XYZ file of C-alpha atoms in Angstrom:
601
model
C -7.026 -37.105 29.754
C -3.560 -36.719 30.902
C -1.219 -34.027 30.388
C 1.454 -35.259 27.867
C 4.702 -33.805 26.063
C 3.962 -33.938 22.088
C 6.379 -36.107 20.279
C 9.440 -33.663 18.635
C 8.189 -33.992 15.083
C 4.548 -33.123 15.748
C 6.198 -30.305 17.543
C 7.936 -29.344 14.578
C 5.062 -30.087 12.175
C 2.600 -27.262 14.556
C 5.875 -24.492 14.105
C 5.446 -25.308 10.254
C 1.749 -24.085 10.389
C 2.875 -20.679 11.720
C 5.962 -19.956 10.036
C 5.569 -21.873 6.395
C 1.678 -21.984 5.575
C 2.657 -21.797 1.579
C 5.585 -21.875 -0.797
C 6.142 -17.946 -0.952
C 6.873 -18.405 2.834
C 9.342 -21.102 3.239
C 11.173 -18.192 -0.076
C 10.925 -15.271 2.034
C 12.355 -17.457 5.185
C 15.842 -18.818 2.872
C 16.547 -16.021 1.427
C 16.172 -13.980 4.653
C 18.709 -16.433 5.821
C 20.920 -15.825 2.864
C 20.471 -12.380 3.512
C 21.942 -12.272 6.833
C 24.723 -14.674 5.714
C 26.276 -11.605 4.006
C 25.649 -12.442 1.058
C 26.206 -10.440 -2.750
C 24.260 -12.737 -4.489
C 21.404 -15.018 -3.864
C 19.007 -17.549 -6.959
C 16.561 -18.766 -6.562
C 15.188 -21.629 -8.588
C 10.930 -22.876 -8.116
C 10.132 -25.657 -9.651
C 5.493 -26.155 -9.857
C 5.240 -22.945 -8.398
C 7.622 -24.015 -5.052
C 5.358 -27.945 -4.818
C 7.957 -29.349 -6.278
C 11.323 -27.651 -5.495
C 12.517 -24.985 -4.054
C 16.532 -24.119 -4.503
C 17.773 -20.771 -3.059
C 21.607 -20.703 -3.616
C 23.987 -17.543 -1.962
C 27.612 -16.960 -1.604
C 27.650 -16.001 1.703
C 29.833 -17.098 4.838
C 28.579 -20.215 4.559
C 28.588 -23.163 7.904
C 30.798 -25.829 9.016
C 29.693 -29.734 9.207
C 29.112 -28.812 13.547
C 27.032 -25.368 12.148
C 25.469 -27.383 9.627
C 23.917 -29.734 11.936
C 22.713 -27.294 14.744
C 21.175 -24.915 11.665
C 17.794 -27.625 11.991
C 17.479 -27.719 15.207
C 14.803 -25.613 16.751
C 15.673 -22.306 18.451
C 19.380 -22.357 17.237
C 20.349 -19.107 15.454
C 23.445 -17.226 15.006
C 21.786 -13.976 15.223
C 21.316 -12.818 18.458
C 24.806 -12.678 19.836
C 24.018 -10.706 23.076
C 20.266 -12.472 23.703
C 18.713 -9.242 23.596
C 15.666 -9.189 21.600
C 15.182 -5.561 21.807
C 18.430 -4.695 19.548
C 17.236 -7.043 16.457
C 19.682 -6.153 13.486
C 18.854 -8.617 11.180
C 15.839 -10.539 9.350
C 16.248 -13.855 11.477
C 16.480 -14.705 14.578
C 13.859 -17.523 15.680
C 15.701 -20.614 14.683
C 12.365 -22.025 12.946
C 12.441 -21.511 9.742
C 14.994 -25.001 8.690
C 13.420 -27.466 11.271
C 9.921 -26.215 10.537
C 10.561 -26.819 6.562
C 12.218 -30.106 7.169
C 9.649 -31.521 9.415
C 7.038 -31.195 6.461
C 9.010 -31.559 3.349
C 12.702 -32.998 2.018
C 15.469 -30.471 2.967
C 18.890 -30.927 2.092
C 21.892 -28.054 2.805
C 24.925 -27.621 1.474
C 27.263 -25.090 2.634
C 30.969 -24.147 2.445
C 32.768 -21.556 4.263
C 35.209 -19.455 2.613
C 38.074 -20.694 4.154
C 37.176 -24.577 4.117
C 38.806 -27.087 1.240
C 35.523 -28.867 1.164
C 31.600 -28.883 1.616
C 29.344 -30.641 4.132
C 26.323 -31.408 2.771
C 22.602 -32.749 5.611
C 19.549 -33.562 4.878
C 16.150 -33.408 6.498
C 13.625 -35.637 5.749
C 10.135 -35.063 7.442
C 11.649 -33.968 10.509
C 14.372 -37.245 10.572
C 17.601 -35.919 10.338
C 20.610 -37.606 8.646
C 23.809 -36.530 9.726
C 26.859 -34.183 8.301
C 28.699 -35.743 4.765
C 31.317 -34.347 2.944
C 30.016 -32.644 -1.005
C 31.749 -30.345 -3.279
C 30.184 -26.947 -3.683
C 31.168 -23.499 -3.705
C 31.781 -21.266 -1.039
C 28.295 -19.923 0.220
C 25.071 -22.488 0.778
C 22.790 -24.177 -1.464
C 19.116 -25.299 0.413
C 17.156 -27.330 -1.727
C 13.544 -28.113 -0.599
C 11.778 -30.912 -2.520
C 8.055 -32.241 -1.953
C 6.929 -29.116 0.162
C 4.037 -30.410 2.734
C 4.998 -33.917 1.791
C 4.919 -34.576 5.613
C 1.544 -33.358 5.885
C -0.469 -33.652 2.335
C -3.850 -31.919 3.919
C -1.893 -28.319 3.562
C -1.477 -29.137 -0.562
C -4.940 -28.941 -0.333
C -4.966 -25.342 1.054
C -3.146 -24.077 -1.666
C -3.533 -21.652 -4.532
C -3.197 -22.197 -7.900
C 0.278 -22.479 -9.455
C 0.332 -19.331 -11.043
C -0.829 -17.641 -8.015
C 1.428 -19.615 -5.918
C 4.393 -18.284 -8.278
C 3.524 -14.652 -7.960
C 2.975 -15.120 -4.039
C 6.986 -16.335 -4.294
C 8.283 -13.700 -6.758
C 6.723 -10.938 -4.971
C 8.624 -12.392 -1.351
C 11.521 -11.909 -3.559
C 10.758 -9.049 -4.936
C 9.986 -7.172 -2.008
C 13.250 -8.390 -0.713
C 15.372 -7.242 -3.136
C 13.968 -3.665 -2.875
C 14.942 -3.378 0.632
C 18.347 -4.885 0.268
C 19.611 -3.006 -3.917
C 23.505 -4.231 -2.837
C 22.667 -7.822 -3.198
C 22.334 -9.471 -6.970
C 18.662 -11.404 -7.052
C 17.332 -13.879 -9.737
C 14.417 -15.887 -9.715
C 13.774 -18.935 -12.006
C 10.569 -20.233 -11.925
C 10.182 -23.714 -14.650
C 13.016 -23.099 -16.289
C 12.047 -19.661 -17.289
C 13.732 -16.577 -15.731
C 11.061 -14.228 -13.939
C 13.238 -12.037 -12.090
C 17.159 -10.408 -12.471
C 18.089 -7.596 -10.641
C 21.465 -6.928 -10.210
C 23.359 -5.551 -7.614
C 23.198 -1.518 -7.009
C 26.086 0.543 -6.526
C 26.853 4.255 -5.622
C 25.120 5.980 -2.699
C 22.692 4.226 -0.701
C 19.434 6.776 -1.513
C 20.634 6.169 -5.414
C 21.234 2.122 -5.179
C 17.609 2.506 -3.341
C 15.911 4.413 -5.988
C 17.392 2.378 -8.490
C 16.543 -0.907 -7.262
C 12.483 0.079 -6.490
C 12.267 1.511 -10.247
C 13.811 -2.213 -11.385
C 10.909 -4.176 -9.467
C 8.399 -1.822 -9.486
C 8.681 -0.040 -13.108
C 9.079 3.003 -14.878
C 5.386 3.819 -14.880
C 5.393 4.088 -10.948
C 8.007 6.516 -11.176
C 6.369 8.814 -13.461
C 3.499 9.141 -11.409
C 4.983 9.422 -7.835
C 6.406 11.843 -5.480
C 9.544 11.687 -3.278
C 8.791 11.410 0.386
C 11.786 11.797 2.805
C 11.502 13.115 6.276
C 13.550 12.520 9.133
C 12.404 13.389 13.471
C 15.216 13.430 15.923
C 14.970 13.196 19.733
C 16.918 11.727 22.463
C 15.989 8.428 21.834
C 17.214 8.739 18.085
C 16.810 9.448 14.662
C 13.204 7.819 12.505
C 14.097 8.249 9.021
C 11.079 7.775 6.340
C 12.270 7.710 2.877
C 10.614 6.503 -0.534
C 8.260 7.404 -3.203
C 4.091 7.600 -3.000
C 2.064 7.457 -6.085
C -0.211 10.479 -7.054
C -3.912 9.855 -6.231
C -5.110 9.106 -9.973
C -2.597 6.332 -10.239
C -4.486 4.097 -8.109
C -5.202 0.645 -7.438
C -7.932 -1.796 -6.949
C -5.781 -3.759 -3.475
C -3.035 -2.390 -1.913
C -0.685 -5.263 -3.417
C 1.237 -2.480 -4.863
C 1.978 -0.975 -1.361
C 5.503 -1.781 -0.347
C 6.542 -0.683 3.163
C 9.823 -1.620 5.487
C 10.555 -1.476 8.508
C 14.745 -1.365 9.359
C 14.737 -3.365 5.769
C 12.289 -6.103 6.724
C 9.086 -6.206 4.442
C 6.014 -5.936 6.402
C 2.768 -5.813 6.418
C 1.417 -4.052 9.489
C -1.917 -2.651 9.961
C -0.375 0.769 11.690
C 1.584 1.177 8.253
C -1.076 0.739 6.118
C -3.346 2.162 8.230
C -1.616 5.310 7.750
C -0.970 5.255 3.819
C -4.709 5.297 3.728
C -5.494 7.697 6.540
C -2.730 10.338 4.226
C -5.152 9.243 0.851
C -8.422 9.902 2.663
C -8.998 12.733 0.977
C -8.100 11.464 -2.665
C -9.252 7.850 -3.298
C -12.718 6.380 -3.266
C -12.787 3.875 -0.211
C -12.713 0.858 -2.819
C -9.487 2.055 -4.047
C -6.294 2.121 -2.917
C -2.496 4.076 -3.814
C 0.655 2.490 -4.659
C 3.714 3.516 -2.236
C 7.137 2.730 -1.292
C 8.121 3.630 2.060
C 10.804 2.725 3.728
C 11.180 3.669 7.425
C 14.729 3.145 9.488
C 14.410 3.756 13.483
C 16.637 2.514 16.219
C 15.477 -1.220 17.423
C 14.655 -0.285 20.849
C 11.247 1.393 19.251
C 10.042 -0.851 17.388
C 9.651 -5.034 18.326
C 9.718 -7.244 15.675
C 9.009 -10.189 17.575
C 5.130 -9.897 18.111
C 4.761 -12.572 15.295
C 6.083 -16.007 14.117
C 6.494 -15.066 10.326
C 7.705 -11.394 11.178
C 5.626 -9.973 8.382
C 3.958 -7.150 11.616
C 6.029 -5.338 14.084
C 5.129 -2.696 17.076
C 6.349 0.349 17.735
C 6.775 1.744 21.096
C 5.205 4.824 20.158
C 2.296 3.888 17.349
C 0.830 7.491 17.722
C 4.192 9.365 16.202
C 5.329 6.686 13.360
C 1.633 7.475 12.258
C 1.850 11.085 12.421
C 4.799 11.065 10.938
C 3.607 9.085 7.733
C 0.650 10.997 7.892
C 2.433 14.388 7.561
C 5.253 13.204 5.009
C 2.756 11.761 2.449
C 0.607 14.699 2.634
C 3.405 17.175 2.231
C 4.592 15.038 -0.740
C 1.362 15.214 -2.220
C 1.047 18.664 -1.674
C 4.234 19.708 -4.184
C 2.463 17.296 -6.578
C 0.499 20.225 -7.207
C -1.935 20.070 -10.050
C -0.073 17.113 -11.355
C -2.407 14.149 -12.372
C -0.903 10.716 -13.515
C 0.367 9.889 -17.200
C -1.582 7.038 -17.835
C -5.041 8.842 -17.651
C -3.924 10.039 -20.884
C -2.190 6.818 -22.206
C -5.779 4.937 -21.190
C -7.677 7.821 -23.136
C -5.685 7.575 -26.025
C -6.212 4.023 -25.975
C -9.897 4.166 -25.989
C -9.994 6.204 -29.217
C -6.976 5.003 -30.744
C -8.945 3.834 -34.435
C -8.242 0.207 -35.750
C -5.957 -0.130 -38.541
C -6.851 2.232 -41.849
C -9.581 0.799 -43.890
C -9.345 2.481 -47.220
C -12.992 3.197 -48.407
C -13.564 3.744 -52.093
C -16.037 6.005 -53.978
C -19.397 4.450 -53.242
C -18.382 1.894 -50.141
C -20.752 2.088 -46.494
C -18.487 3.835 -44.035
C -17.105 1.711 -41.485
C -18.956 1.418 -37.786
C -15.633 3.331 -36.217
C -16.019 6.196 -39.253
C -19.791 6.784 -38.347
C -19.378 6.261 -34.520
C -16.520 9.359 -35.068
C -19.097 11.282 -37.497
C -22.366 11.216 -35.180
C -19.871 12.261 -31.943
C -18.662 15.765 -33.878
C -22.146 16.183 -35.253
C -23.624 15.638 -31.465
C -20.482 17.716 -29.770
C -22.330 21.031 -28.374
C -18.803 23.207 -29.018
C -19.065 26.721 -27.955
C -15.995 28.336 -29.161
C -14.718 31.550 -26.502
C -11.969 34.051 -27.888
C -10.578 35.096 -24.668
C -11.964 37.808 -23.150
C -10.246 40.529 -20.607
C -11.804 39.967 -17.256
C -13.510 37.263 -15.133
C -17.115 36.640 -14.500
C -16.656 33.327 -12.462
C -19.215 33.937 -9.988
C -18.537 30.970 -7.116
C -17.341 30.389 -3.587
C -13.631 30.024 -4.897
C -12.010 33.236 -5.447
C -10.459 32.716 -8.765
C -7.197 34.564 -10.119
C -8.101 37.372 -12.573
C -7.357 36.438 -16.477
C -4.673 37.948 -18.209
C -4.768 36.824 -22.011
C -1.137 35.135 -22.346
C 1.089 32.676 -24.864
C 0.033 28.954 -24.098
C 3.365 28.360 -23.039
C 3.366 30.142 -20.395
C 0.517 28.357 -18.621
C 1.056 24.522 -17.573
C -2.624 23.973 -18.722
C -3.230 26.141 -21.438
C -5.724 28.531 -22.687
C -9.126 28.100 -22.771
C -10.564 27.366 -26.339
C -14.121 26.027 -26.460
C -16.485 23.617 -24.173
C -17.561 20.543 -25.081
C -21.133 19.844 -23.914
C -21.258 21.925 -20.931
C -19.256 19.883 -19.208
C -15.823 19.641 -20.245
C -13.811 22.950 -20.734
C -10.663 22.428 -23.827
C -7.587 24.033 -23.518
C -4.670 24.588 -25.777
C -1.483 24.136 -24.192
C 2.359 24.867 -25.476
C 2.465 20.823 -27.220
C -0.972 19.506 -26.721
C -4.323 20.053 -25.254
C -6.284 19.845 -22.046
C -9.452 18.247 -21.411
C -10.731 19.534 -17.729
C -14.061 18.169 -16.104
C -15.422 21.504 -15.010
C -17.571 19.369 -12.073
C -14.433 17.721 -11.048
C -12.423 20.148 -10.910
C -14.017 23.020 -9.275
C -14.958 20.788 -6.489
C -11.521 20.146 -5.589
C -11.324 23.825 -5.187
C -13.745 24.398 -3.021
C -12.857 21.223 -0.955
C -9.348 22.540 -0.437
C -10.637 25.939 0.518
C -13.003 24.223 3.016
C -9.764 22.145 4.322
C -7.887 25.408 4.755
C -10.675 26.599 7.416
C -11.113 23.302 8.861
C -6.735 23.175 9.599
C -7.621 26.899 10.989
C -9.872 25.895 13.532
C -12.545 27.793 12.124
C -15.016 25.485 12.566
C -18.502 26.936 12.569
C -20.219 25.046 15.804
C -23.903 24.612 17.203
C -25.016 24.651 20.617
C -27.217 22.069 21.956
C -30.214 23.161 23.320
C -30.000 20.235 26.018
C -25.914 19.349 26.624
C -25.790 15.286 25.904
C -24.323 13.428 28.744
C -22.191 10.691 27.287
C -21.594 7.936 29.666
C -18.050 5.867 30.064
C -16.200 4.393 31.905
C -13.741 6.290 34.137
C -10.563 5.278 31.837
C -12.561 6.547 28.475
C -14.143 9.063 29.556
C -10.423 10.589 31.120
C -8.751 9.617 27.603
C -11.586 11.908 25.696
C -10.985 14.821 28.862
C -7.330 14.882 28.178
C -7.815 15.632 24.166
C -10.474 18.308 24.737
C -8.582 21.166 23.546
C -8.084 19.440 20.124
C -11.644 18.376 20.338
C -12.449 22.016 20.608
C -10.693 22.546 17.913
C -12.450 20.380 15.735
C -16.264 22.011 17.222
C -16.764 19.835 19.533
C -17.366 21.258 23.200
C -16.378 18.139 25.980
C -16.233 18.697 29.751
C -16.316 16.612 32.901
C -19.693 15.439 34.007
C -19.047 13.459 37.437
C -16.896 10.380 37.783
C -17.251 7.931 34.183
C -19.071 10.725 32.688
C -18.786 13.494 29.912
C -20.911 16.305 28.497
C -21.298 17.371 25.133
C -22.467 21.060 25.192
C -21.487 21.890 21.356
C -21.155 19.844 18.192
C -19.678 21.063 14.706
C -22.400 22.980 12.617
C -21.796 20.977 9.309
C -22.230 17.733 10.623
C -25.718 18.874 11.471
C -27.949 16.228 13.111
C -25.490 13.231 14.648
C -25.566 10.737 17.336
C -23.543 12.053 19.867
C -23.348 9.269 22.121
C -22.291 6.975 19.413
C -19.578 9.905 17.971
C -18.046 9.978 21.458
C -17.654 6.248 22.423
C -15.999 5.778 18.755
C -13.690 8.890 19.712
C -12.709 6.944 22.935
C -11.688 3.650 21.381
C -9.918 5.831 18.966
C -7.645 8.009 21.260
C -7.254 4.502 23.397
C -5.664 2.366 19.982
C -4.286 5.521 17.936
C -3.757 8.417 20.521
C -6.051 10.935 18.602
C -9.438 11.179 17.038
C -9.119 10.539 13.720
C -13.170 9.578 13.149
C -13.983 13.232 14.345
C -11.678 14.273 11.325
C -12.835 11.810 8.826
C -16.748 13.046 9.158
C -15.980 16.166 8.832
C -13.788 15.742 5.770
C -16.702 13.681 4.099
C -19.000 16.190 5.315
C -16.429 19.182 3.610
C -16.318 16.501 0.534
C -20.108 16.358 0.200
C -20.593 20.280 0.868
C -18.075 21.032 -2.123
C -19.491 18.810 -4.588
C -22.949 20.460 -4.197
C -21.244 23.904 -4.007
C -19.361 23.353 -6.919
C -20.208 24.150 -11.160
C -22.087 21.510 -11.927
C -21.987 19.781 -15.106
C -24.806 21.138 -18.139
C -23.525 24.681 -16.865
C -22.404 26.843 -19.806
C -19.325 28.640 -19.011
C -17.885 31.994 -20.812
C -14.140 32.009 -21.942
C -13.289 34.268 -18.653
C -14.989 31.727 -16.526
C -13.339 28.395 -17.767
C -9.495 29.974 -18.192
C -9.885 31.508 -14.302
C -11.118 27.880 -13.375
C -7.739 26.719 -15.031
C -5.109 29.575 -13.372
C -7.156 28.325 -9.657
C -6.303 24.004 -10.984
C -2.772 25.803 -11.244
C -2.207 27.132 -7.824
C -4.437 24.878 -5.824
C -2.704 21.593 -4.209
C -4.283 18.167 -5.347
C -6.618 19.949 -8.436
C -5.562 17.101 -10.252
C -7.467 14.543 -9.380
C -11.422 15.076 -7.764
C -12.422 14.121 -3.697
C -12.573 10.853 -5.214
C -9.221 9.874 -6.755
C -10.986 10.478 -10.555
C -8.537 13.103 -12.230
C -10.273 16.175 -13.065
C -8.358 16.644 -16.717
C -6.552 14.497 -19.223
C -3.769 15.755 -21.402
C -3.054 14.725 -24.342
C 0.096 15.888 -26.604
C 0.520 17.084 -29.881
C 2.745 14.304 -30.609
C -0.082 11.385 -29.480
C -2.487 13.322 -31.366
C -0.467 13.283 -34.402
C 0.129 9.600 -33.980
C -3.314 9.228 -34.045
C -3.954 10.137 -37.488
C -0.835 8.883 -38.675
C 1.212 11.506 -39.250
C 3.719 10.403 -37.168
């Protein structure tokens, strides 16, 4: 077989693959290119979920009938004015994303510049390409794409359903619009609007804020912290800004994580790598938060050209943007305090919110809800504590002595009675507290057993016979140069000949491990992050397990002292709000939901 040069519209059919492999893409491509255009205001109009149509409309600079023509040809762009692709400053800059949507469906572009008397109007029709006429339109560009994957009917088959099709486009715009508040967004979708946001004014943190809390919602908001931090070295200023959910307002996928890079939605491994490494010690590993990050550097760190739809980037140091969003999140969390999320108590209240009022009369069966509510107060083991003067909370967490006080002077109240052994009530200033003792005390200890872990006080055992690790000569010098920290962490690592390492100490609580196998994953780890995150993560499941079997375990009856000093530690402690596992530790519930409940409000 001969080497041969493909014919131009196979060419552009094989781009298509990479850059528009479903509707949402060939979206997130036009209005990227509106985007840049400068425009204030950009619709966009779907039509069977993007099968059928496509119509993104903006009113920005617009092209000439010259422009207009060179726009679909491949590798023509208007964004790299000094052909350096390590200063990228806006969303495109490929030239693909016209040809490679004309070469598989119907394209047609109309565009006017501001200062033209008329429109020029192309279109593209499975990679044949008419030329320039004259149309009336506005000043700006209309690009209409009709019969997506036409040209090539096996994609249709790849497909999602419509409806998921739709969401996959009105998240691309959605995510879009977050990073860029200034510019007016709508999305119709069938003749039905789906999304209006308009355009943000005032100062750029506000116009920000204001613009995530339209896509996003107010629920997000009410349940997140603000995260802003900001390094500066010689090379620049890296500026993380945004909001991160609090632990108990998790998700089942991390759709609801929405991170930027220099305003360009991505979804990079590194990123969410690190949202999850910041989590670790909240969230179950099937469970993931919801964040909005958005992190500005100067373009000669980070390369957005490592892939053909420019959803990943690379930085040119992975090891600090990690840190970074490592430390930020978990200071964030950190003034979260106690704080657990509001809908834990709008999902309880939903679960014993009764049915309508059925009106029984003299003689009538109670209803299945009445009797349900009747055998739970008759089963309820309620031990009712008047509070007494000093605390007899005997456990590994030193807890604050009692001082009998008003409820309002305590976020979570006084304690009033326990409800099965398990589950301490409190009276607060407008409501009451329900606290998983379980839960919550092993939080407590956990964050204790942080505390010493951060203080290098890591207890560690010496092997009777050292372990000799074997490497190669690069490994085995990455885990030499991070021995110090290793140390740190219990772990005693020193030279043992060329390719070659010995393990003379290991940390006591991991008790029994395979060394061998713990080093080599430390190795691979330093090489792809630049420190060893797996030594952490074992021993923070290790501190995890060791405070859940340290902690009060349920069925344990609990005097008044006992259960109000477990409440003044939830108080003080960092993250008491929700248990090792992202499961909050106590729901509130206020006077006025209560009070709704029995209809007096």
């Amino acid at each position: 077989m001969t080497i041969r040069r493909l014919p131009e519209t196979l060419v552009n059919r094989i781009a298509a693959g990479e850059v528009v492999e479903r509707p949402a893409a060939a979206v997130k491509e036009l209005v990227e290119n509106a985007i840049d255009a400068g425009a204030t205001r950009i619709d966009v109009v779907l039509g069977e979920a993007g099968r059928a149509l496509i119509a993104v409309a903006d009113d920005g600079k617009g092209m000439k009938a010259d422009e207009l023509s060179l726009a679909v040809e491949r590798h023509a762009t208007s964004k790299l004015p000094d052909d350096d692709l390590l200063a990228i400053r806006t969303l495109g800059f490929r030239g693909e994303a016209l040809p490679s949507i004309g070469a598989v469906a119907r394209l047609t572009l109309v565009s006017r510049t501001k200062d033209a008397a008329e429109a020029w109007s192309l279109s593209v029709e499975g990679g044949r390409k008419g030329e320039p006429v004259p149309a009336a339109a506005p000043p700006g560009t209309r690009v209409e794409v009709r019969d997506l994957f036409y040209a090539t009917p096996a994609r249709l088959k790849f497909l999602k359903g419509e409806r998921a099709e739709r969401d996959a486009c009105e998240d691309a715009v959605a995510r879009l619009a977050m990073a860029h508040p200034r510019i007016a967004f709508s999305l119709a979708a069938d003749g039905r609007s789906v999304l209006k946001l308009p355009a943000q004014t005032g100062p750029d943190d506000t116009a920000r804020l204001a613009r995530v809390a339209a896509v996003i919602g107010k629920e997000f908001f009410d349940n997140a912290v603000a995260v802003a931090a900001v390094r500066q070295d010689d090379e620049g200023e890296i500026r993380l800004s945004g909001h991160a959910g609090l632990p108990t307002y998790n998700r089942a996928t991390s759709m609801h994580q929405y991170l930027f890079v220099n305003g360009r939605p991505v979804r990079d491994k590194l990123l969410a790598g690190a949202v999850r490494g910041a989590y670790a010690d909240f969230l179950a590993r099937d469970r993931h938060p919801a964040v909005a990050l958005f992190l500005d550097l100067p373009t000669q760190l980070v390369d957005a050209n490592v892939h053909p739809a420019k959803t990943e980037v690379r930085f040119r140091d992975p090891a600090r943007i990690r840190g970074l969003i490592v430390a930020s999140l978990k200071e964030a969390l950190d003034r979260a305090g106690f704080r657990a999320s509001t809908h834990v108590a709008i999902e309880a209240l939903d679960l014993v919110r009764a049915p309508s009022p059925q009106y029984a009369f003299a003689g009538a069966p109670a209803s299945p809800a009445s009797a349900y509510v009747s055998r739970g107060v008759a089963e309820a083991s309620v031990a009712y504590h008047a509070p007494p003067a000093a605390p007899s909370f005997g456990a590994s967490v030193p807890m604050a002595a009692y001082a009998p006080t008003e409820p309002r002077d305590l976020p979570l109240g006084i304690a009033r009675a326990q409800l099965h052994e398990t589950y301490v009530i409190a009276q607060t200033a407008d409501g009451i507290v329900i606290v998983d003792q379980h839960a919550a005390h092993e939080r407590l200890v956990y964050e204790r057993m942080k505390e010493a872990l951060a203080a290098g006080s890591v207890a560690r055992q010496t092997l009777l016979i050292p372990e000799v690790v074997e490497l190669d000569d690069a490994a085995a010098a990455r885990v030499l140069a991070k021995a110090d920290e290793l140390g740190e962490l219990g772990l005693g690592i020193e030279a043992f000949g060329p390719g070659a390492v010995m393990v003379r100490e290991t940390p006591a609580m991991l008790g029994e491990l395979d060394v061998k196998g713990l080093v080599r994953d430390l190795a691979d780890e330093i090489a792809e992050h630049g420190s060893a995150l797996s030594l952490k993560e074992r021993l923070g499941e290790v501190c995890g397990t060791m405070a859940c079997h340290g902690s009060v375990r349920a069925g344990r009856r609990l005097s008044g002292a006992e259960m109000d000093a477990l409440l003044r530690q939830m108080e003080a402690t960092p993250h008491s709000g929700q248990c090792n596992h992202g499961r909050p530790t106590y729901v509130e519930l206020k006077l006025a939901d209560i009070e709704k409940l029995f209809g007096r409000r």
